[in-house]
Short mmCIF file of C-alpha atoms in Angstrom, two decimals:
data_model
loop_
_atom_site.label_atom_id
_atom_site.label_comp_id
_atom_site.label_asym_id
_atom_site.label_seq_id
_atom_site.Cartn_x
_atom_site.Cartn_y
_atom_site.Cartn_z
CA UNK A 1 24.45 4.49 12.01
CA UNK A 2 21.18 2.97 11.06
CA UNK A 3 21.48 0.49 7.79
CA UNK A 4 18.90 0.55 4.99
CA UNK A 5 17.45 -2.90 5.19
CA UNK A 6 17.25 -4.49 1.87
CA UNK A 7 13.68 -5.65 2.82
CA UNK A 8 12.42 -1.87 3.45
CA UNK A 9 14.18 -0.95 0.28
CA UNK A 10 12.58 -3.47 -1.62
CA UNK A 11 9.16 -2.88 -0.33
CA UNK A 12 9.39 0.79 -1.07
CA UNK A 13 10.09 0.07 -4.56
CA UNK A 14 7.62 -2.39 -5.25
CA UNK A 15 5.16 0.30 -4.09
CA UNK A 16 6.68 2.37 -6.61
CA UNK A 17 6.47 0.12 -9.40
CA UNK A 18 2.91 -0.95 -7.99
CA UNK A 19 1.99 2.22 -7.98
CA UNK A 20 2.95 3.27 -11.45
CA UNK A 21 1.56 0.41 -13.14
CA UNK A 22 -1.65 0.91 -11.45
CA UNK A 23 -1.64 4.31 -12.17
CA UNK A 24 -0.76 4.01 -15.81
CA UNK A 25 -3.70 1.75 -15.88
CA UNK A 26 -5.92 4.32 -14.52
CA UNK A 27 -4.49 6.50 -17.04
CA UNK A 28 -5.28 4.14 -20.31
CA UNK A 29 -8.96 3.62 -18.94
CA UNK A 30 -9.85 7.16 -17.97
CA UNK A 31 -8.59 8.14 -21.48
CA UNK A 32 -10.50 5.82 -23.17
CA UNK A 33 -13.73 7.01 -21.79
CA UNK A 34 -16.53 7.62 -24.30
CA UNK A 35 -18.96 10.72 -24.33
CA UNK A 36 -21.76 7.76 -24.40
CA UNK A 37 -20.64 6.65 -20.93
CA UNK A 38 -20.50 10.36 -19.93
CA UNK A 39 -23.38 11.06 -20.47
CA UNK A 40 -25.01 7.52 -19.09
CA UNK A 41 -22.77 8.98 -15.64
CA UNK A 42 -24.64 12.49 -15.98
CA UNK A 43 -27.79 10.57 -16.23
CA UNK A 44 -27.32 8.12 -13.31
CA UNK A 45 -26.21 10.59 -10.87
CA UNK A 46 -28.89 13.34 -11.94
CA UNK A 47 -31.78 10.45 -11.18
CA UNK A 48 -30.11 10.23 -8.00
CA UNK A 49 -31.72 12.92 -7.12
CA UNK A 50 -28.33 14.78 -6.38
CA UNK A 51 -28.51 17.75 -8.18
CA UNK A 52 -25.67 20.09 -5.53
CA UNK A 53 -23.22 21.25 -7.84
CA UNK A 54 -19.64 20.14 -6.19
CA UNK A 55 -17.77 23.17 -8.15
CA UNK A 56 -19.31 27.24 -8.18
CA UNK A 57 -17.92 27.40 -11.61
CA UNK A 58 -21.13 25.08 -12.63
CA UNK A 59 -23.27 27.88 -11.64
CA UNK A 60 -21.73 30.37 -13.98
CA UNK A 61 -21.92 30.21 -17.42
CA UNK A 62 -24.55 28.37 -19.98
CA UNK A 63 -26.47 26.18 -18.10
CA UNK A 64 -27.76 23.86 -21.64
CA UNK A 65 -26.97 20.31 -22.09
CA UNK A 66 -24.08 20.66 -24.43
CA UNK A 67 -22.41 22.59 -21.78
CA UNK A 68 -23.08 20.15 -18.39
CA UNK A 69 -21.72 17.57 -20.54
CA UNK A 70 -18.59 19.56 -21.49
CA UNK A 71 -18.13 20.00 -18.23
CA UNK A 72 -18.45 16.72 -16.66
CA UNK A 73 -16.30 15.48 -19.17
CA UNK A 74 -13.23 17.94 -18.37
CA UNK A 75 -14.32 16.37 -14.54
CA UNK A 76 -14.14 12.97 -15.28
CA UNK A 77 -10.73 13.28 -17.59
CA UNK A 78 -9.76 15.62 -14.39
CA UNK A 79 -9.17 12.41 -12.34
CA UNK A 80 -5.55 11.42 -13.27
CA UNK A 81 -4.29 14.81 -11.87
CA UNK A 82 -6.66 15.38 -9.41
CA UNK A 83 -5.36 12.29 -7.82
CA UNK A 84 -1.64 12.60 -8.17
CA UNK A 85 -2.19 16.41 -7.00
CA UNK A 86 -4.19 15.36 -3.44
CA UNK A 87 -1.44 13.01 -2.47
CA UNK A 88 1.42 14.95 -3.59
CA UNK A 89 0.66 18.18 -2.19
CA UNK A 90 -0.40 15.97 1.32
CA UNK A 91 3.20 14.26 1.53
CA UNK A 92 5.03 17.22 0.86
CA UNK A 93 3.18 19.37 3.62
CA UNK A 94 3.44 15.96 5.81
CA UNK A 95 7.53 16.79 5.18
CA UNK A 96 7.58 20.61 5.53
CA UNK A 97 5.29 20.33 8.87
CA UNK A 98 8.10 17.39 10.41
CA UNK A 99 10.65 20.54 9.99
CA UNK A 100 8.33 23.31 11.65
CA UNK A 101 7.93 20.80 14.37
CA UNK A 102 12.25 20.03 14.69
CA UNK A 103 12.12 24.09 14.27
CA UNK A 104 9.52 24.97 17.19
CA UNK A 105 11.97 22.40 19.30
CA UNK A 106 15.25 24.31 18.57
CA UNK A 107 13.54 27.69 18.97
CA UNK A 108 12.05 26.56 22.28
CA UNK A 109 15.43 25.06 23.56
CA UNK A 110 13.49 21.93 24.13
CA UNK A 111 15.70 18.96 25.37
CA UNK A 112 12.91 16.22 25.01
CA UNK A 113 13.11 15.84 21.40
CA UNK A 114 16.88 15.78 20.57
CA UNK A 115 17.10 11.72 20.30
CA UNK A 116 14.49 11.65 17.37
CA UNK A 117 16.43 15.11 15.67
CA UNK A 118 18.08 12.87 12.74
CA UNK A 119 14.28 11.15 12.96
CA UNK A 120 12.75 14.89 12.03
CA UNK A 121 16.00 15.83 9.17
CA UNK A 122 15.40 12.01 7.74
CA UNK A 123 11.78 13.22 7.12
CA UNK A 124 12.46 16.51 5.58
CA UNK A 125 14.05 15.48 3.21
CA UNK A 126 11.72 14.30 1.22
CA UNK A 127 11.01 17.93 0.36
CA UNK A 128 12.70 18.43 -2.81
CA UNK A 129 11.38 15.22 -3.88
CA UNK A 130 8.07 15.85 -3.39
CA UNK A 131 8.05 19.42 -4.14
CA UNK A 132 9.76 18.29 -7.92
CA UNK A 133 6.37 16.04 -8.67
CA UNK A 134 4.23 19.45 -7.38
CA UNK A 135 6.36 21.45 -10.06
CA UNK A 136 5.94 19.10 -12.84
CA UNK A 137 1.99 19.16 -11.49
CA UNK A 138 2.14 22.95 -11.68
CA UNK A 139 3.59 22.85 -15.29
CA UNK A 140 0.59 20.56 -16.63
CA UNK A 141 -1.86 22.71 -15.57
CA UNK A 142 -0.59 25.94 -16.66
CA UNK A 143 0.76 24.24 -20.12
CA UNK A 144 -3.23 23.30 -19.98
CA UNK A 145 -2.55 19.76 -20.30
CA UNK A 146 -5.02 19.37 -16.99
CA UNK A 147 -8.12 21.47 -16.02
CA UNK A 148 -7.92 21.29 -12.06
CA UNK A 149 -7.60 25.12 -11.28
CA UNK A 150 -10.76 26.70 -13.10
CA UNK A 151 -9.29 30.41 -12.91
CA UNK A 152 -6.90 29.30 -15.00
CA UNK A 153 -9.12 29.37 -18.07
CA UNK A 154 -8.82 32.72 -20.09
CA UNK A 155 -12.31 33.16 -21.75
CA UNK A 156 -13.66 33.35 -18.05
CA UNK A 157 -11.67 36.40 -17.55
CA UNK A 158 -12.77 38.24 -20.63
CA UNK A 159 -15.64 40.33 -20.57
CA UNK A 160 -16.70 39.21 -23.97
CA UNK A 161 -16.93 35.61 -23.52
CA UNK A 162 -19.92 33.95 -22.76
CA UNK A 163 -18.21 32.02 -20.02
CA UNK A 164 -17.48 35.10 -18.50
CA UNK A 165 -17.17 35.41 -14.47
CA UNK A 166 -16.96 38.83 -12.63
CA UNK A 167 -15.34 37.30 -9.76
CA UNK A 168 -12.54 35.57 -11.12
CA UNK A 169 -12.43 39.08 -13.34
CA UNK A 170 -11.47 40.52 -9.66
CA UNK A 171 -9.15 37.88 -8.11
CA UNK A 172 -7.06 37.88 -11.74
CA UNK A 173 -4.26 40.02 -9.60
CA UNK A 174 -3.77 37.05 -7.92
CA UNK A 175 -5.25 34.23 -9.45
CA UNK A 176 -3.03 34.22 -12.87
CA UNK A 177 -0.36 32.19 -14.20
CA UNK A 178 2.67 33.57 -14.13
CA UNK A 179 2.36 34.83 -10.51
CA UNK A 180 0.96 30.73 -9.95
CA UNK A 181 4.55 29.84 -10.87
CA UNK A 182 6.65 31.74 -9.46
CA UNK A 183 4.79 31.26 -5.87
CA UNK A 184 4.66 27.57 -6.55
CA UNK A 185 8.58 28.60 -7.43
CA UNK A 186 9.08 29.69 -3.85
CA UNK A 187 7.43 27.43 -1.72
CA UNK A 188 9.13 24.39 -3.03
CA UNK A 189 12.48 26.18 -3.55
CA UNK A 190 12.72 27.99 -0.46
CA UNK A 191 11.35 24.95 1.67
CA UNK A 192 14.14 22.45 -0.03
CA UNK A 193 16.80 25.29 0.73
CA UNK A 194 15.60 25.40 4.71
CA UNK A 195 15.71 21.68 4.32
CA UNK A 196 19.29 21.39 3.28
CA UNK A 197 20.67 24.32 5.55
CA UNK A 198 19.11 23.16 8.50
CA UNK A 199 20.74 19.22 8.04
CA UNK A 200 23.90 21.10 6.95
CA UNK A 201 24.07 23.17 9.97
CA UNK A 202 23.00 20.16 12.46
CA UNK A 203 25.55 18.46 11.25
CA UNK A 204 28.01 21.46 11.69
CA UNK A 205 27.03 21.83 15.21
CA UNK A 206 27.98 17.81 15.78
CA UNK A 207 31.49 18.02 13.86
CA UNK A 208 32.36 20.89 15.79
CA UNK A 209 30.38 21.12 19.12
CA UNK A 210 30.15 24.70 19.27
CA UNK A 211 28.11 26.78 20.91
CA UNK A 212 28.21 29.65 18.37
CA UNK A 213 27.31 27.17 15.96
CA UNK A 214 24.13 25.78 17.88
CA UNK A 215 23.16 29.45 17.88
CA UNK A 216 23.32 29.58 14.53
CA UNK A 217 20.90 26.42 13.86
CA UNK A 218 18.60 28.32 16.51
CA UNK A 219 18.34 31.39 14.16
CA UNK A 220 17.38 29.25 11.26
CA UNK A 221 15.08 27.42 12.86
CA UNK A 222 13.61 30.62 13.62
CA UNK A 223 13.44 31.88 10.08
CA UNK A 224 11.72 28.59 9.07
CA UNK A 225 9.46 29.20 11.22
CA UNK A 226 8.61 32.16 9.80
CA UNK A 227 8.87 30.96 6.01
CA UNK A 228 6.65 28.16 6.68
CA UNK A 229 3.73 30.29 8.15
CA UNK A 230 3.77 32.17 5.24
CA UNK A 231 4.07 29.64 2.61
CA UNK A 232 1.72 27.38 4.47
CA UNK A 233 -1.31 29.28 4.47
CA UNK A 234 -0.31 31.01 1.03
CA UNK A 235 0.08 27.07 -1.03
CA UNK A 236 -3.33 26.49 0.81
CA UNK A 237 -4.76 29.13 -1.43
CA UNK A 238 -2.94 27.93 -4.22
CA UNK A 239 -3.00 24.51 -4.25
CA UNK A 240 -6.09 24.03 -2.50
CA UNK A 241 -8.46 26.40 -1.89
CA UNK A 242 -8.40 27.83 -5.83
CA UNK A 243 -9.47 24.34 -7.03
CA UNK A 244 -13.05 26.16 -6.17
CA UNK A 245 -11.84 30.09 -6.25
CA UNK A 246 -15.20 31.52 -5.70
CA UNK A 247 -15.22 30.37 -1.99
CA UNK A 248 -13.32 30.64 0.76
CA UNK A 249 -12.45 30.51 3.94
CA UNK A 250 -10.29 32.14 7.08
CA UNK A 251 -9.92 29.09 8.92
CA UNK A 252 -8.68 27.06 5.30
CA UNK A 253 -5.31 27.81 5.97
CA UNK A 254 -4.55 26.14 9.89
CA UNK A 255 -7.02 23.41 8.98
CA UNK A 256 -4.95 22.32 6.08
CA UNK A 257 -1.33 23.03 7.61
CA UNK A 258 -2.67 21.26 11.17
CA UNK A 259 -4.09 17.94 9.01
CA UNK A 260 -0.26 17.72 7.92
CA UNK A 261 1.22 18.91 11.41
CA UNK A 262 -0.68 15.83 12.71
CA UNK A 263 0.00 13.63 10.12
CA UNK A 264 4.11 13.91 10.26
CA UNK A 265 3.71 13.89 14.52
CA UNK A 266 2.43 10.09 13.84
CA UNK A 267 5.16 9.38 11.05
CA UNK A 268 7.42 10.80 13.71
CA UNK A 269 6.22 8.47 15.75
CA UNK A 270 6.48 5.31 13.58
CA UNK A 271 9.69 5.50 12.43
CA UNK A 272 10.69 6.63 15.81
CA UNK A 273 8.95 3.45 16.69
CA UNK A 274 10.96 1.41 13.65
CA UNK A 275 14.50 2.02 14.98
CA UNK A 276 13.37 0.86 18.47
CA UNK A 277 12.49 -1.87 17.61
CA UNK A 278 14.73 -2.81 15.20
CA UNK A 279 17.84 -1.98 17.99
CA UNK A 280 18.75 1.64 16.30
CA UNK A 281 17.86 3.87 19.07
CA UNK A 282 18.07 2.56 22.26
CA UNK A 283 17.72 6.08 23.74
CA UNK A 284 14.04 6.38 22.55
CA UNK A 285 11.84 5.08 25.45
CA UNK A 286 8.46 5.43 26.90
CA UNK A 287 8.96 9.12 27.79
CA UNK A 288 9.60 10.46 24.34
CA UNK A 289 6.41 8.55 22.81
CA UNK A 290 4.52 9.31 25.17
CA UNK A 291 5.04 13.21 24.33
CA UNK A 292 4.80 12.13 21.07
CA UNK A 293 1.49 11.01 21.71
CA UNK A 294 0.25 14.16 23.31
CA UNK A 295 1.59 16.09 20.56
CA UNK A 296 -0.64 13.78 18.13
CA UNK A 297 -3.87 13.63 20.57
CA UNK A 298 -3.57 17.74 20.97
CA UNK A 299 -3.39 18.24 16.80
CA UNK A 300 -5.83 15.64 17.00
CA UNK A 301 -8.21 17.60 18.51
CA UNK A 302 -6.89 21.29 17.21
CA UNK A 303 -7.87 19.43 13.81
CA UNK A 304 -11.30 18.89 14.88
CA UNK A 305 -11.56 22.93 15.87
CA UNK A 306 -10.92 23.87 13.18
CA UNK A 307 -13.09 21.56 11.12
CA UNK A 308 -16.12 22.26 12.94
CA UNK A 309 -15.51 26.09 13.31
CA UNK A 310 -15.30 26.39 9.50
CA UNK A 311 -17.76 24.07 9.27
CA UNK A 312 -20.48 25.51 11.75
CA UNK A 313 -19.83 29.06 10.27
CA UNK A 314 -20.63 28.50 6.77
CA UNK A 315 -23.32 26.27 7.64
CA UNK A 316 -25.00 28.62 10.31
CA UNK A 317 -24.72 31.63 7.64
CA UNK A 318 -26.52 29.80 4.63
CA UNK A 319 -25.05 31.62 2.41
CA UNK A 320 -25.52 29.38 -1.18
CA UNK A 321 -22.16 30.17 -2.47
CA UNK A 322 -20.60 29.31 0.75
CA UNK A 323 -22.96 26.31 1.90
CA UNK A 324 -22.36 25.07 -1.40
CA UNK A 325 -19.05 23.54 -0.88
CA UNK A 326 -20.16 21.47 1.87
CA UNK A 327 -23.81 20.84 0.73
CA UNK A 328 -22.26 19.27 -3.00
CA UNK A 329 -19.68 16.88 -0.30
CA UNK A 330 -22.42 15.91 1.61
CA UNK A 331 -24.63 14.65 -1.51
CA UNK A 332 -21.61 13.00 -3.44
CA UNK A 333 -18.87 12.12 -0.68
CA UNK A 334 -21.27 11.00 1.82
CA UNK A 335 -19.17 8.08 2.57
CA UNK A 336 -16.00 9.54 3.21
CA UNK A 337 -16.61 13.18 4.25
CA UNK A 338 -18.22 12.58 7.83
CA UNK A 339 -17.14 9.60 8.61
CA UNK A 340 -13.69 11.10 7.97
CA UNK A 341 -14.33 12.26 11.67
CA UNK A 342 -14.48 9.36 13.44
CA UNK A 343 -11.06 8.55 11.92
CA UNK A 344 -9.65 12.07 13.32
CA UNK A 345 -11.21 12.96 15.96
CA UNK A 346 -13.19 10.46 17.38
CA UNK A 347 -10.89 7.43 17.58
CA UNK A 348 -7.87 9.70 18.63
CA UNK A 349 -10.13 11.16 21.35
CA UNK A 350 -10.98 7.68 22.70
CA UNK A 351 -7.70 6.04 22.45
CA UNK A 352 -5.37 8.83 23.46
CA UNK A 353 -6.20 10.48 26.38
CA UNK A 354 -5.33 8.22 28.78
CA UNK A 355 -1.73 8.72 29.80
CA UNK A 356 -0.66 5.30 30.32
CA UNK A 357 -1.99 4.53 26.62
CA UNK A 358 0.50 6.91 25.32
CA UNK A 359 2.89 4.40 26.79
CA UNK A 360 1.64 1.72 24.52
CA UNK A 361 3.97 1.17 21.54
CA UNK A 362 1.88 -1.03 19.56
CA UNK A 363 -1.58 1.14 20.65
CA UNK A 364 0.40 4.38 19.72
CA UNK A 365 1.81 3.12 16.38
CA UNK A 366 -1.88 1.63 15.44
CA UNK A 367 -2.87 5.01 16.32
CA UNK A 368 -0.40 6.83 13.88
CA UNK A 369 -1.19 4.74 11.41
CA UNK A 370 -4.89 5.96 11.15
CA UNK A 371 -4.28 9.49 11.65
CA UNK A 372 -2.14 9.17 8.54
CA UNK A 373 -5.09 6.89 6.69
CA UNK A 374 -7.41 9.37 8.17
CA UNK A 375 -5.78 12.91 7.06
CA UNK A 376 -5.08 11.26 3.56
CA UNK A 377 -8.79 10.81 2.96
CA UNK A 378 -8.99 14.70 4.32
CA UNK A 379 -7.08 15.54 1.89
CA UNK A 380 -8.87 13.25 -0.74
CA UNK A 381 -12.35 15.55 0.20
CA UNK A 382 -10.44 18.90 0.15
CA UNK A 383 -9.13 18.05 -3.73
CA UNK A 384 -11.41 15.47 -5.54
CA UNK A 385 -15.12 16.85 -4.98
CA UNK A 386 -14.26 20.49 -6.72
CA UNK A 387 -11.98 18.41 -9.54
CA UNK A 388 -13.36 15.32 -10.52
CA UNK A 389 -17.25 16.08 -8.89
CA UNK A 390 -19.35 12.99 -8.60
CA UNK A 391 -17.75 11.07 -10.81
CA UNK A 392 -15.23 9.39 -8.45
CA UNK A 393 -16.64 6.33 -7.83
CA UNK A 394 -15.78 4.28 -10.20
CA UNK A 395 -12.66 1.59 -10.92
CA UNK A 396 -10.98 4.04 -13.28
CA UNK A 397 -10.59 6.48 -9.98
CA UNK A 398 -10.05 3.73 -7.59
CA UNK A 399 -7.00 2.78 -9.77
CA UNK A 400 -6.19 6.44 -10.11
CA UNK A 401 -5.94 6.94 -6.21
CA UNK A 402 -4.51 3.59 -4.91
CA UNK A 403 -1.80 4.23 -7.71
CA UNK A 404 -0.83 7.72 -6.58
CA UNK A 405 -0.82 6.53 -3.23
CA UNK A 406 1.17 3.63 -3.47
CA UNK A 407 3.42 5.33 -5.66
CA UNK A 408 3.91 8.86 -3.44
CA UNK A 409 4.33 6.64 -0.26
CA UNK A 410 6.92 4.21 -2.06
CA UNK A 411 8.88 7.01 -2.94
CA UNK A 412 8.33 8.91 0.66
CA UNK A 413 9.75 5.59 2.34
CA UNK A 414 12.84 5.55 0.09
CA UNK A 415 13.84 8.74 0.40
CA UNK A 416 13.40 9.27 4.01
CA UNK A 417 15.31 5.76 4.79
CA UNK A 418 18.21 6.41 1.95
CA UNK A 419 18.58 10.33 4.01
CA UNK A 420 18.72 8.30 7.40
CA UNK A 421 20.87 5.77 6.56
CA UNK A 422 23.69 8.41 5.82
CA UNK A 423 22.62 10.52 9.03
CA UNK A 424 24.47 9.84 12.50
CA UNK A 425 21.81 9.28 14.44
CA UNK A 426 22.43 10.39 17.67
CA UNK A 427 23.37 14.34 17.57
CA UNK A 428 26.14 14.30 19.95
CA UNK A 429 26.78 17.79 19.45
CA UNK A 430 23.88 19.25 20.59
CA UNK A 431 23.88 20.75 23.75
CA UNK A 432 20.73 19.32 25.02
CA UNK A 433 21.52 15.59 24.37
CA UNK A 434 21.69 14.45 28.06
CA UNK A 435 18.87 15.75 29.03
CA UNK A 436 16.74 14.12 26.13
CA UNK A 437 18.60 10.69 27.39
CA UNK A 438 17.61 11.27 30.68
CA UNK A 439 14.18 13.00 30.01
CA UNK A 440 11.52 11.49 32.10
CA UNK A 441 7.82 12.29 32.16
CA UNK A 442 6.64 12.81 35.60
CA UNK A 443 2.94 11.57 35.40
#
């Protein structure tokens, strides 16, 4: 049984309390922003010279002064949510891809990955956690006490508004409230049940080493499976993709889910890592991190694919309402839209595809540690530029961010260690177990 070490569970709530404070801080400052300083921000970035609008709903509309400045004002008083929203909807698909990945294992009959199993349950279960902070999230925005998802603003689906857009007009089938909630509803129930059933039924399968009852955790690992390809690409739109709801994309969906698929691979991998070290798991050895760092070198680079494919596409088509979305990124998140790259693709690409690197504990764990960094600030350019616009740079924001992140990650930590600590970490009912002991890469 692995032990919660008071030192872990102090650091994770420090980050917690760290996080809150700095966050509340954010808060008070972001609120207290005048419409002088506003204004003096619309000023400074327009004589800049960068002019790309970040969000299509700035092309529809009145285009006079009163109305740039009411809506760089809903941007900048955006920031609070738009940086609790990025981090939490990020740690919650890091938790719900760790139990596709246990899922694909069962379904496959793999006998590789059965030491790190309680690793995988630890991590999911952080689901209803997280997915409890992407509720409360949901119910600010549709109680209108935050402005991230445009659609959700009624004069811009009547035809007698001035504010009036046709195209929101069209996706209102989808794009409305109630139907918001209850899919919001679904992903965060349904993932938390799949969470619980599949621990449940793990656990079933050690107490009672049955066959019938392996067979049974096979079939719901199968039906995960299925629920989280759905939900996946379906809280992409949602969450996501609707911040800016006139454009879109087919490849949206895998290049969001595989930016978390990585991601939990290298938290796999660290706390994998953690109990090795620390005398836990014995059975995890240079065999099982080194598949582990194929499996985060291959998402790696599926990542990239599908980052450049959506990328080259839009780009090649010049289509302004398309182009748009990257065109506005590359004028106001120069510094951390590109060079997000060499954090995900290149680096990974370097270090990881020598085999006897994969080896490497400390090289690997390094490793994981920026894909994680790296996929964060992904995740950061997917949700800030169409929320808060060019108006991010400043210490309000910084707070804002490094608040949310400390906090999420405090509370990520706590959970997942808490869940292990009660877990028996070896599954000694599983009917793969030796071979996973014995499992030896041949190259």
């Amino acid at each position: 049984m692995y032990s919660f070490s008071p030192k872990l569970k102090s650091t994770s709530i420090i980050l917690l309390v760290v996080g809150l404070v700095l966050f509340g801080i954010g808060f008070f400052l972001n609120h207290g922003i005048s419409t002088e300083r506003i204004e003096h921000m619309m000023e400074a970035v327009h004589s800049a010279g960068h002019d790309a609008p970040t969000h299509s709903s700035e092309m529809i509309g009145p285009q006079d002064h009163d109305s740039h400045l009411e809506h760089a004002t809903l941007q900048i008083h955006n920031s609070p949510l738009a940086s609790i929203h990025f981090v939490a909807v990020f740690f919650f698909g890091v938790s719900c891809a760790v139990l596709f990945f246990y899922c694909i294992q069962h379904a496959a009959h793999a006998g590789w990955p059965i030491i790190i199993t309680r690793v995988m349950e630890a991590i999911a279960s952080y689901i209803p956690y997280g997915g409890a902070i992407l509720v409360i999230i949901m119910l600010l925005n549709i109680l209108h006490q935050g402005h991230l998802f445009h659609w959700m603003d009624p004069d811009l689906t009547d035809p007698n508004s001035a504010h009036f857009d046709v195209i929101l007009f069209e996706k209102k089938r989808f794009l409305n409230i109630p139907f918001y909630a209850i899919r919001t509803l679904i992903y965060v129930i349904g993932a938390s049940f799949f969470a619980w059933k599949l621990k449940a039924q793990s656990k079933k399968v050690d107490d009672t080493k049955s066959l019938v009852e392996y067979q049974f955790l096979y079939r719901w690992a199968v039906g995960y499976i299925a629920f989280f390809g759905f939900a996946s690409a379906a809280w992409a739109w949602d969450w996501l993709m609707s911040i800016d709801p006139h454009w879109y994309s087919t490849m949206y969906i895998w290049y969001s889910m595989v930016s978390c698929l990585s991601s939990g691979i290298a938290v796999i991998i660290l706390l994998s890592v953690y109990l090795k070290k620390n005398g836990f798991l014995p059975q995890f050895n240079d065999n099982h991190l080194h598949d582990l760092g194929v499996f985060l070198f291959a998402t790696s680079m599926l990542w990239t694919y599908t980052w450049f494919a959506q990328f080259m596409l839009y780009w090649y088509a010049n289509v302004p309402e398309e182009v748009n979305y990257f065109f506005g990124r590359f004028q106001h998140y120069g510094v951390t839209f590109l060079p997000m790259l060499i954090i995900n693709f290149l680096l990974p690409l370097l270090v990881l595809v020598s085999s006897s690197i994969k080896r490497n504990y400390k090289v690997v764990t390094i490793m994981a540690v920026v894909v994680i960094l790296g996929h964060l600030l992904d995740y950061f350019n997917m949700v800030m530029p169409g929320t808060v616009g060019p108006y991010w740079n400043t210490p309000e924001v910084l707070l804002l961010v490094l608040g949310s992140v400390l906090f999420v990650a405090g509370l990520f930590i706590f959970t997942v260690m808490s869940a292990l600590s009660k877990l028996k970490l070896i599954p000694t009912g599983n009917p793969f177990l030796h071979e996973s002991e014995i499992y030896e890469y041949p190259f």
